[in-house]
Coordinates of C-alpha atoms in Angstrom, one line a residue:
Chain A
M235 CA -25.2 83.2 86.7
N236 CA -22.1 85.5 86.5
N237 CA -19.0 83.3 86.8
D238 CA -16.8 86.1 88.0
K239 CA -19.2 86.7 90.9
I240 CA -19.2 83.0 91.8
L241 CA -15.4 82.9 91.8
E242 CA -15.2 86.0 93.9
L243 CA -17.6 84.6 96.4
K244 CA -15.6 81.3 96.6
K245 CA -12.5 83.4 97.4
I246 CA -14.4 85.3 100.1
A247 CA -15.7 82.1 101.6
T248 CA -12.2 80.8 101.8
D249 CA -11.1 84.0 103.4
I250 CA -13.9 83.6 105.9
R251 CA -12.7 80.1 106.7
L252 CA -9.1 81.4 107.1
G253 CA -10.4 84.1 109.5
A254 CA -12.6 81.6 111.4
V255 CA -9.7 79.2 111.9
E256 CA -7.4 82.0 112.9
A257 CA -9.9 83.2 115.5
V258 CA -10.4 79.8 117.1
Y259 CA -6.7 79.2 117.1
S260 CA -6.0 82.6 118.7
G261 CA -8.8 82.2 121.2
K262 CA -7.5 78.8 122.1
S263 CA -11.2 77.7 122.2
G264 CA -14.3 78.0 120.0
H265 CA -16.2 76.1 117.4
P266 CA -14.5 75.6 114.1
G267 CA -16.7 72.7 112.7
G268 CA -19.9 74.6 112.3
A269 CA -18.2 77.8 111.3
L270 CA -16.5 76.1 108.4
S271 CA -19.8 74.5 107.3
A272 CA -21.6 77.8 107.3
S273 CA -18.9 79.9 105.5
D274 CA -20.2 79.7 101.9
I275 CA -23.6 80.7 103.0
L276 CA -22.2 83.6 105.1
A277 CA -20.1 84.7 102.1
C278 CA -23.3 84.9 99.9
L279 CA -25.2 86.7 102.6
Y280 CA -22.7 89.3 103.5
F281 CA -21.3 89.9 100.0
S282 CA -24.4 89.5 97.8
E283 CA -27.7 89.0 99.5
L284 CA -28.0 91.2 102.5
R285 CA -29.0 94.9 101.9
I286 CA -26.6 96.3 104.5
D287 CA -24.1 99.1 105.0
P288 CA -21.3 98.6 107.5
K289 CA -21.2 102.4 108.0
K290 CA -24.9 102.3 109.1
P291 CA -25.2 99.2 111.2
R292 CA -28.3 100.5 113.0
D293 CA -30.2 101.6 109.8
P294 CA -33.8 100.7 110.5
K295 CA -34.3 99.7 106.9
R296 CA -31.4 97.3 106.7
D297 CA -31.8 93.6 106.2
R298 CA -31.3 91.5 109.4
F299 CA -29.3 88.4 110.0
V300 CA -29.5 86.3 113.1
L301 CA -27.0 83.6 113.7
S302 CA -29.1 81.5 115.9
K303 CA -26.4 78.8 116.0
G304 CA -24.3 81.5 117.7
H305 CA -21.3 79.2 118.4
S306 CA -20.5 79.5 114.7
C307 CA -19.6 83.2 115.2
P308 CA -15.9 82.8 114.2
A309 CA -17.2 82.6 110.6
L310 CA -19.7 85.4 111.2
Y311 CA -17.0 87.7 112.6
A312 CA -14.7 86.9 109.7
A313 CA -17.4 87.7 107.2
M314 CA -18.3 91.0 109.0
A315 CA -14.6 92.0 109.3
L316 CA -14.1 91.3 105.6
R317 CA -17.2 93.3 104.8
G318 CA -15.8 96.3 106.7
Y319 CA -17.7 96.2 110.1
F320 CA -14.5 96.2 112.1
D321 CA -10.7 95.7 111.8
I322 CA -9.9 92.1 110.8
K323 CA -7.1 92.1 113.5
E324 CA -9.9 91.9 116.0
L325 CA -10.3 88.2 115.1
K326 CA -7.0 87.5 116.9
N327 CA -8.7 88.7 120.1
F328 CA -11.5 86.2 119.8
R329 CA -12.8 85.1 123.2
H330 CA -10.2 87.3 125.0
L331 CA -11.2 89.5 127.9
G332 CA -12.3 92.9 126.7
S333 CA -12.5 91.9 123.1
L334 CA -15.2 92.9 120.6
T335 CA -15.4 89.2 119.5
Q336 CA -17.2 87.6 122.3
G337 CA -17.5 83.8 122.5
H338 CA -21.0 84.0 121.2
P339 CA -22.5 87.0 119.3
D340 CA -23.3 90.0 121.5
M341 CA -25.2 92.9 119.9
K342 CA -24.2 95.2 122.7
T343 CA -20.5 94.7 122.2
M344 CA -20.4 94.7 118.4
K345 CA -22.3 97.0 116.1
G346 CA -23.7 95.1 113.2
I347 CA -24.7 92.0 115.2
D348 CA -28.5 92.1 114.9
M349 CA -29.2 89.8 117.9
S350 CA -27.2 88.3 120.7
A351 CA -27.4 84.6 120.5
G352 CA -25.8 81.4 121.8
S353 CA -28.4 79.7 124.0
L354 CA -29.6 77.4 121.2
G355 CA -33.1 77.7 119.8
Q356 CA -33.6 81.3 120.7
G357 CA -32.2 83.4 117.8
F358 CA -34.8 82.0 115.3
S359 CA -37.6 83.3 117.4
T360 CA -36.1 86.8 117.6
A361 CA -35.8 86.8 113.8
C362 CA -39.5 86.1 113.7
G363 CA -40.0 89.2 115.8
M364 CA -37.9 91.3 113.4
A365 CA -39.9 90.0 110.4
L366 CA -43.1 90.7 112.2
A367 CA -42.0 94.3 113.0
A368 CA -41.3 94.8 109.3
K369 CA -44.8 93.8 108.5
L370 CA -46.2 96.1 111.1
N371 CA -44.2 99.0 110.0
G372 CA -44.7 98.4 106.3
D373 CA -40.9 98.1 105.8
D374 CA -39.5 96.0 103.0
Y375 CA -36.4 94.7 104.7
R376 CA -35.9 91.0 104.9
T377 CA -34.8 88.9 107.9
Y378 CA -32.5 85.9 107.7
A379 CA -31.7 83.4 110.4
M380 CA -29.4 80.4 110.4
I381 CA -29.9 77.4 112.7
G382 CA -28.0 74.3 113.2
D383 CA -28.7 70.6 113.1
G384 CA -28.4 69.9 116.8
E385 CA -30.1 73.2 117.5
S386 CA -33.2 71.9 115.7
Q387 CA -33.7 69.5 118.6
E388 CA -34.7 72.4 120.7
G389 CA -38.5 72.6 121.1
Q390 CA -38.4 76.4 120.6
I391 CA -37.3 75.9 117.0
W392 CA -40.6 74.3 116.2
E393 CA -42.5 76.9 118.2
A394 CA -41.0 79.5 116.0
T395 CA -41.6 77.4 112.9
M396 CA -45.3 77.3 113.8
F397 CA -45.3 81.1 114.5
A398 CA -43.7 82.2 111.2
A399 CA -46.1 80.1 109.1
H400 CA -49.1 81.2 111.2
Y401 CA -48.4 84.9 110.7
K402 CA -47.3 84.3 107.0
L403 CA -43.8 85.8 107.5
D404 CA -42.8 85.6 103.8
N405 CA -40.2 88.3 104.5
L406 CA -38.3 85.7 106.7
C407 CA -35.8 83.3 105.3
L408 CA -34.4 80.5 107.5
I409 CA -31.3 78.6 106.7
V410 CA -30.6 75.2 108.2
D411 CA -26.9 74.4 108.2
N412 CA -27.4 70.7 107.8
N413 CA -24.0 69.3 108.5
G414 CA -25.4 66.2 110.2
L415 CA -23.1 66.3 113.2
Q416 CA -23.3 67.6 116.8
I417 CA -21.1 67.4 119.8
D418 CA -22.0 63.9 120.8
G419 CA -21.9 62.4 117.3
P420 CA -24.1 62.1 114.2
V421 CA -27.4 63.9 114.6
K422 CA -29.2 60.8 113.4
D423 CA -27.7 58.8 116.3
V424 CA -27.9 61.4 119.0
M425 CA -31.5 62.4 118.5
N426 CA -32.7 62.2 114.9
V427 CA -34.5 65.3 113.9
M428 CA -34.2 64.8 110.1
P429 CA -35.6 64.9 107.5
Y430 CA -36.1 68.6 107.6
P431 CA -37.9 69.2 104.3
S432 CA -41.0 67.2 105.1
K433 CA -41.2 68.6 108.6
F434 CA -41.1 72.2 107.4
R435 CA -43.5 71.5 104.6
A436 CA -45.9 70.0 107.1
F437 CA -45.7 73.2 109.1
G438 CA -46.7 75.2 106.0
W439 CA -43.3 76.5 104.8
N440 CA -41.8 76.8 101.4
V441 CA -38.7 74.5 101.3
I442 CA -35.7 74.7 99.1
S443 CA -33.0 72.0 99.4
I444 CA -29.5 72.8 98.2
D445 CA -25.9 72.0 98.5
G446 CA -24.7 74.5 101.0
H447 CA -21.3 74.8 99.5
N448 CA -22.5 75.5 96.0
I449 CA -22.4 79.3 95.6
E450 CA -24.8 79.2 92.6
E451 CA -27.4 77.1 94.4
I452 CA -27.2 79.4 97.5
L453 CA -27.7 82.5 95.5
N454 CA -30.5 81.0 93.5
A455 CA -32.2 79.8 96.7
F456 CA -32.2 83.4 98.1
E457 CA -33.7 84.7 94.9
E458 CA -36.4 82.1 94.9
A459 CA -37.2 82.8 98.5
K460 CA -38.0 86.4 97.7
T461 CA -40.6 85.4 95.1
V462 CA -42.6 83.2 97.5
K463 CA -45.5 85.1 99.0
G464 CA -47.8 84.1 102.0
K465 CA -45.4 81.8 103.7
P466 CA -41.8 81.8 105.0
T467 CA -39.0 80.0 103.2
V468 CA -36.5 77.6 104.7
I469 CA -33.3 76.7 102.8
V470 CA -32.1 73.3 103.9
A471 CA -28.4 73.5 103.1
K472 CA -26.6 70.2 103.1
T473 CA -23.1 71.0 104.3
V474 CA -20.0 69.3 105.5
K475 CA -18.9 70.1 109.1
G476 CA -15.3 71.4 109.0
K477 CA -15.5 72.0 105.3
G478 CA -12.2 73.0 103.7
V479 CA -9.9 71.6 106.3
S480 CA -9.2 68.0 105.5
F481 CA -8.7 66.7 109.1
M482 CA -11.8 68.6 110.4
E483 CA -14.2 67.5 107.7
N484 CA -17.1 65.3 109.0
Q485 CA -15.5 65.0 112.4
A486 CA -17.8 65.7 115.4
G487 CA -14.7 66.1 117.5
W488 CA -14.0 69.4 115.8
H489 CA -17.3 70.9 116.8
G490 CA -15.8 72.8 119.7
K491 CA -12.0 72.4 119.8
A492 CA -9.2 74.7 118.9
P493 CA -6.3 73.5 116.7
N494 CA -2.8 73.4 118.0
E495 CA 0.0 75.2 116.2
V496 CA 0.8 72.4 113.8
Q497 CA -2.9 71.8 113.0
Y498 CA -3.5 75.5 112.5
N499 CA -0.6 75.8 110.1
Q500 CA -1.8 72.8 108.2
A501 CA -5.4 74.2 108.0
K502 CA -4.1 77.6 106.9
A503 CA -1.9 76.0 104.2
E504 CA -4.8 73.9 102.9
L505 CA -7.1 76.8 102.6
E506 CA -4.6 79.1 101.0
K507 CA -3.7 76.4 98.5
Y508 CA -7.4 76.0 97.7
K509 CA -7.8 79.7 97.2
S510 CA -4.7 80.0 95.0
E511 CA -6.0 77.2 92.7
L512 CA -9.5 78.8 92.3
Chain B
M120 CA -62.6 103.1 149.6
A121 CA -63.5 102.2 146.0
D122 CA -64.6 98.8 144.8
K123 CA -62.0 96.0 144.7
I124 CA -60.3 95.5 141.3
A125 CA -57.6 93.0 140.3
T126 CA -54.2 94.5 139.2
R127 CA -54.4 92.3 136.1
E128 CA -57.7 94.1 135.2
A129 CA -55.9 97.4 135.6
Y130 CA -53.1 96.1 133.5
G131 CA -55.4 95.3 130.6
N132 CA -57.2 98.6 130.9
A133 CA -53.8 100.5 131.0
L134 CA -52.7 98.7 127.8
A135 CA -55.8 99.8 126.0
E136 CA -55.4 103.3 127.3
F137 CA -51.7 103.7 126.5
G138 CA -52.1 101.7 123.3
A139 CA -54.0 104.7 121.9
K140 CA -51.1 107.1 122.8
Y141 CA -48.2 104.9 121.8
N142 CA -48.4 103.4 118.4
D143 CA -45.3 101.3 118.9
I144 CA -46.9 99.2 121.6
V145 CA -47.4 95.6 120.5
V146 CA -49.0 93.0 122.8
L147 CA -48.2 89.3 122.8
D148 CA -49.9 86.6 124.7
A149 CA -49.6 82.8 125.0
D150 CA -53.3 81.6 124.9
L151 CA -54.2 83.4 128.1
A152 CA -55.5 86.7 126.9
E153 CA -58.8 86.3 128.8
A154 CA -57.0 85.6 132.0
T155 CA -54.1 88.1 131.7
K156 CA -56.6 90.7 130.4
T157 CA -54.6 91.5 127.4
C158 CA -57.9 90.8 125.7
I159 CA -58.9 94.3 126.5
F160 CA -56.1 95.6 124.3
K161 CA -56.8 92.9 121.7
K162 CA -60.4 94.1 121.3
K163 CA -59.3 97.7 120.8
F164 CA -56.2 97.1 118.7
P165 CA -56.5 93.7 117.0
E166 CA -53.8 94.6 114.4
R167 CA -51.2 95.0 117.2
F168 CA -52.1 91.9 119.2
F169 CA -50.5 88.6 118.4
D170 CA -51.4 85.4 120.1
C171 CA -48.3 83.1 120.2
G172 CA -50.2 80.0 121.3
I173 CA -49.0 77.9 124.2
A174 CA -45.4 78.5 123.3
E175 CA -44.0 81.0 125.8
N176 CA -40.3 80.5 124.9
N177 CA -40.9 81.6 121.3
M178 CA -43.1 84.4 122.5
F179 CA -40.3 86.0 124.5
G180 CA -37.9 85.6 121.5
V181 CA -40.5 87.3 119.2
A182 CA -40.8 90.1 121.8
A183 CA -37.0 90.5 121.7
G184 CA -37.0 90.7 117.9
L185 CA -39.8 93.3 118.0
A186 CA -37.9 95.4 120.5
A187 CA -34.7 95.2 118.5
S188 CA -36.8 96.6 115.6
G189 CA -38.1 99.6 117.6
K190 CA -41.4 98.3 118.9
I191 CA -42.5 98.3 122.5
P192 CA -43.6 94.8 123.1
F193 CA -45.6 93.7 126.1
A194 CA -45.5 89.9 126.5
S195 CA -47.9 88.4 128.9
T196 CA -48.6 85.0 130.4
F197 CA -48.8 83.6 134.0
A198 CA -45.8 84.5 136.3
M199 CA -45.0 80.8 136.4
F200 CA -44.4 80.5 132.7
A201 CA -42.8 84.0 132.2
A202 CA -40.2 83.9 135.0
G203 CA -40.1 80.1 135.4
R204 CA -40.4 78.3 132.1
S205 CA -38.9 81.0 130.1
F206 CA -36.1 82.1 132.4
D207 CA -33.4 81.3 129.8
Q208 CA -35.2 83.2 127.1
V209 CA -35.8 86.2 129.3
R210 CA -32.2 86.2 130.5
N211 CA -30.5 85.6 127.2
S212 CA -32.8 87.1 124.5
I213 CA -34.1 90.0 126.5
G214 CA -31.9 90.7 129.6
Y215 CA -28.4 90.2 128.1
P216 CA -29.0 92.5 125.0
H217 CA -31.0 94.8 127.4
L218 CA -33.9 95.0 125.0
N219 CA -37.0 97.1 125.6
V220 CA -39.4 94.2 126.4
K221 CA -42.1 94.6 129.0
I222 CA -42.7 91.2 130.6
C223 CA -46.1 91.6 132.3
A224 CA -46.9 88.4 134.2
T225 CA -50.2 87.9 135.9
H226 CA -51.3 85.3 138.4
G227 CA -48.4 85.7 140.7
G228 CA -48.4 84.1 144.2
V229 CA -50.7 81.7 146.0
S230 CA -53.8 83.9 145.5
V231 CA -54.0 82.3 142.1
G232 CA -56.1 79.8 144.1
E233 CA -57.8 76.7 142.8
D234 CA -55.3 75.9 140.0
G235 CA -52.9 74.9 142.7
A236 CA -49.1 74.7 143.1
T237 CA -48.2 74.3 139.5
H238 CA -49.7 77.7 138.7
Q239 CA -48.8 79.5 141.9
C240 CA -45.5 81.2 141.2
C241 CA -43.8 82.3 144.4
E242 CA -40.3 82.5 142.9
D243 CA -40.7 85.1 140.1
M244 CA -39.4 88.1 141.9
A245 CA -36.3 86.2 143.0
L246 CA -35.6 84.9 139.5
M247 CA -36.1 88.1 137.7
R248 CA -34.1 90.1 140.3
T249 CA -30.9 88.2 139.4
I250 CA -30.9 89.3 135.8
P251 CA -28.6 92.3 135.4
G252 CA -30.4 95.4 134.3
M253 CA -33.9 94.0 134.8
V254 CA -36.5 96.3 136.5
V255 CA -38.8 94.3 138.8
M256 CA -42.1 95.6 140.1
N257 CA -45.1 94.3 142.0
P258 CA -47.8 96.9 142.3
S259 CA -50.2 97.0 145.2
D260 CA -53.5 98.1 143.6
A261 CA -55.2 99.1 140.3
I262 CA -53.9 102.7 140.5
E263 CA -50.3 101.6 141.0
A264 CA -50.6 98.9 138.3
R265 CA -51.6 101.6 135.8
C266 CA -48.7 103.7 136.9
A267 CA -46.3 100.8 136.6
V268 CA -47.4 100.2 133.0
E269 CA -46.9 103.9 132.1
A270 CA -43.5 103.9 133.8
A271 CA -42.5 100.7 132.0
I272 CA -43.4 102.4 128.6
N273 CA -41.3 105.4 129.4
Y274 CA -38.3 103.3 130.6
D275 CA -36.0 102.1 127.9
G276 CA -35.0 98.5 128.9
P277 CA -36.4 95.2 130.1
V278 CA -39.0 95.3 132.8
Y279 CA -40.8 92.6 134.7
V280 CA -44.1 93.4 136.4
R281 CA -46.2 91.0 138.4
F282 CA -49.9 91.4 138.5
G283 CA -52.4 89.5 140.7
R284 CA -55.5 87.5 139.9
L285 CA -57.6 88.5 143.0
P286 CA -59.5 91.7 143.2
V287 CA -57.8 94.0 145.8
S288 CA -58.7 97.3 147.5
V289 CA -57.7 100.6 146.0
I290 CA -55.3 102.1 148.5
N291 CA -53.3 104.7 146.4
D292 CA -56.3 107.0 145.7
N293 CA -54.8 110.0 147.5
E294 CA -54.0 113.1 145.6
D295 CA -50.3 113.3 146.4
Y296 CA -49.6 109.7 145.3
K297 CA -46.6 109.6 143.0
F298 CA -45.1 106.6 141.2
E299 CA -41.4 106.4 140.3
I300 CA -39.5 103.3 139.3
G301 CA -37.1 102.4 142.2
K302 CA -38.7 104.8 144.7
G303 CA -40.6 103.3 147.7
V304 CA -43.7 105.0 148.9
K305 CA -43.7 105.8 152.6
L306 CA -47.3 105.5 153.7
F307 CA -47.0 106.1 157.4
D308 CA -44.2 107.3 159.7
G309 CA -43.5 105.4 162.9
T310 CA -40.8 105.0 165.6
D311 CA -40.7 101.3 166.7
V312 CA -40.7 99.2 163.6
T313 CA -40.9 99.5 159.8
I314 CA -43.1 97.3 157.7
I315 CA -42.0 97.1 154.1
A316 CA -44.6 95.5 151.8
N317 CA -45.4 95.1 148.2
G318 CA -48.3 93.7 146.1
L319 CA -51.4 92.8 147.9
M320 CA -49.6 92.7 151.2
V321 CA -49.5 96.5 151.3
E322 CA -53.1 96.7 152.3
Q323 CA -52.5 94.1 155.0
A324 CA -49.5 96.1 156.3
L325 CA -51.8 99.1 156.7
I326 CA -54.3 97.0 158.7
A327 CA -51.4 95.6 160.8
R328 CA -50.3 99.1 161.6
E329 CA -53.7 99.9 163.1
M330 CA -53.6 96.6 165.1
L331 CA -50.1 97.5 166.4
R332 CA -51.2 101.0 167.3
E333 CA -53.8 99.6 169.6
D334 CA -51.0 97.7 171.3
G335 CA -49.0 101.0 171.7
I336 CA -46.6 100.1 168.9
S337 CA -45.7 102.8 166.3
A338 CA -45.0 101.3 162.9
S339 CA -43.7 102.9 159.7
V340 CA -45.3 101.5 156.5
V341 CA -43.4 101.5 153.2
N342 CA -44.9 100.3 149.9
M343 CA -41.9 98.9 148.0
H344 CA -43.5 98.5 144.6
T345 CA -40.1 98.1 142.9
I346 CA -37.7 95.5 144.2
K347 CA -35.1 96.2 141.5
P348 CA -33.6 98.7 141.6
I349 CA -34.4 98.7 145.3
D350 CA -34.8 102.0 147.2
K351 CA -31.6 101.7 149.3
E352 CA -31.9 105.2 150.7
L353 CA -35.3 104.7 152.1
I354 CA -34.5 101.3 153.6
I355 CA -31.4 102.7 155.3
A356 CA -33.3 105.7 156.6
E357 CA -36.0 103.4 158.0
A358 CA -33.4 101.0 159.6
Q359 CA -31.8 104.0 161.3
Q360 CA -35.1 105.5 162.4
T361 CA -36.9 102.4 163.8
G362 CA -34.1 99.9 164.2
A363 CA -36.3 96.9 163.2
I364 CA -37.8 95.8 159.9
V365 CA -40.5 93.4 158.8
T366 CA -40.9 92.6 155.1
T367 CA -44.1 91.2 153.8
E368 CA -44.8 89.7 150.4
E369 CA -46.8 87.1 148.5
H370 CA -43.7 85.3 147.5
N371 CA -41.3 82.7 148.9
I372 CA -39.4 84.3 151.8
I373 CA -36.3 83.4 149.9
G374 CA -35.0 85.9 147.3
G375 CA -37.8 88.3 146.9
L376 CA -38.5 91.6 148.7
G377 CA -37.3 90.2 152.0
G378 CA -34.1 89.1 150.5
A379 CA -33.6 92.4 148.7
V380 CA -34.2 94.4 151.9
A381 CA -32.0 92.1 154.1
E382 CA -29.1 92.5 151.6
V383 CA -29.2 96.3 151.9
V384 CA -29.7 96.3 155.7
S385 CA -27.0 93.7 156.5
E386 CA -24.4 95.5 154.4
V387 CA -25.1 99.0 155.4
C388 CA -26.8 99.3 158.8
P389 CA -27.5 95.9 160.4
V390 CA -30.7 95.8 162.4
P391 CA -33.2 92.9 162.7
V392 CA -35.0 92.1 159.5
V393 CA -37.8 89.5 159.8
R394 CA -39.2 88.2 156.6
H395 CA -43.0 87.5 156.3
G396 CA -44.2 85.7 153.2
V397 CA -44.8 82.2 151.8
P398 CA -42.7 79.9 153.8
D399 CA -40.3 77.8 151.7
Q400 CA -43.2 75.5 150.5
F401 CA -45.3 74.9 147.5
G402 CA -48.9 76.2 147.4
K403 CA -52.0 74.0 147.0
S404 CA -55.5 74.2 145.7
G405 CA -58.2 76.3 147.4
A406 CA -59.9 79.7 147.1
G407 CA -57.3 82.4 146.8
K408 CA -58.4 84.2 150.0
D409 CA -58.4 80.9 151.9
L410 CA -54.8 80.2 150.8
L411 CA -53.7 83.7 151.9
E412 CA -55.2 82.8 155.3
H413 CA -53.6 79.3 155.2
F414 CA -50.1 80.8 154.8
G415 CA -50.8 83.6 157.3
L416 CA -50.5 86.2 154.6
N417 CA -52.6 88.7 156.5
A418 CA -52.4 91.5 159.0
K419 CA -52.3 89.1 161.9
G420 CA -49.3 87.3 160.4
I421 CA -47.5 90.6 160.0
V422 CA -48.2 91.6 163.6
E423 CA -46.7 88.3 164.8
K424 CA -43.5 89.0 162.8
V425 CA -43.4 92.5 164.2
K426 CA -43.4 91.1 167.7
I427 CA -40.5 88.9 166.8
A428 CA -38.6 91.8 165.3
L429 CA -39.2 93.9 168.4
N430 CA -37.8 91.2 170.6
L431 CA -34.7 90.9 168.5
K432 CA -34.3 94.6 168.7
K433 CA -34.6 94.6 172.5
M434 CA -31.9 91.8 172.7
R435 CA -29.3 93.9 170.8

């Protein structure tokens, strides 16, 4: 693996984290925890894996990405802004009336969002529809979807899991942002849905387990997923909720809370320091 | 009058017919293809038919993804599961992004019959009507059902259509019949009262009109196949012309056609509006036609409501 590329993606992931924290701070509400856990994967998707062109957000041949855990959109917006979909200043308007950056992703408001999502459990099914459409049309684009831990408690997630395997959607790649925490506490205490690998395997999926903060492992998993035919692939990415901001890491309380000014400045300083030392 | 045919049968036939013309049509079902009649399409175009199993919520999400990728998905199950179980999916994955999904629900109303209350959806029109941008239709016979399918294909956006289980008479077999989304069809002109009906109650409204004529009462009859967008112009014109309205539908009297008509009338030209439909109760098991009688969903029931409306009109 090219070390320069890994370093570059690490920097981008940190910029995504900075953008996500800024958005939630500016919006005075939002979900920093799951945004920070997903940032490395989003960096790899938007700056390496996805075949996309910000100038052609509706290109029928583009790869699709559905953030089924829509509340993590501060990181998605930061990734998209950095990739050139819209002015990064828009992050400051997160959750404000009239802004492009709605509280949960809205494909009508923002070009480049492939599906509106937010009501948990639903985005994954829509990604199945996109992958099925590619099969019907003979298109070679791939569809990616990211779900969360708590989200996996929704029955619809397992309906879609059945569907994707039944129709052999090998052009679909699901990512589980396995940060182990949800609003009310640890997933294993609230309603244990883990372990994921054996569950997905039992449904007929190809399973790749990785460290969701290791750029090399993320990129390799995407590559491997493309080689698997006849069944969909799920990447179970072990992550840390709040990753990169010391006081947010592994704290369920930072699932859906905005930092105050002091906390924001500390978070920013920590992330900038990390980036400068890369 | 031709033989009776269920609107669900006409739906299945229309899918097979238009499936040949429109290659982008894809049909999804949730283990009810024999009942919803999507099996007719499945037989003709198996490569464009996908059974989603008994997993309606995923089905509507898959439909949304197909629509977002340029397909014209028709997703079918019983009205109870489409509008009821999957309300959140229909609202958030289809309605909010205004995707081109055609939700074609069969087995609406109490005429479902023997399966009983759990399967007799009398709330679907009310639920679907509250979703911004959703077109909501309830055709009255096989001809109109086919027209509704064609109109849905040619409309870019989410559509909910309710079809029935029971065979019903063909009533729209006249040459000048024209179907347009959001435009009510005036079947008869009258001076004393206007009966606004949809679904299988349109035929009963026509019979009621004859009964009223024998009593010297002149009734307008309107077939309001689309309840969203509702034909405000026609409702207002009728309110002004006859000064009394009776709505009739195979749906809870709360929130459906009666509600939609009353909203327009009360805001623009208040005249008495009496709602005829399923009283605010659950259904029960029985033969479909017996249940319609049980709930008074017949011409006699409409005539009774007309008498009430005329009394209210007199008291004004």
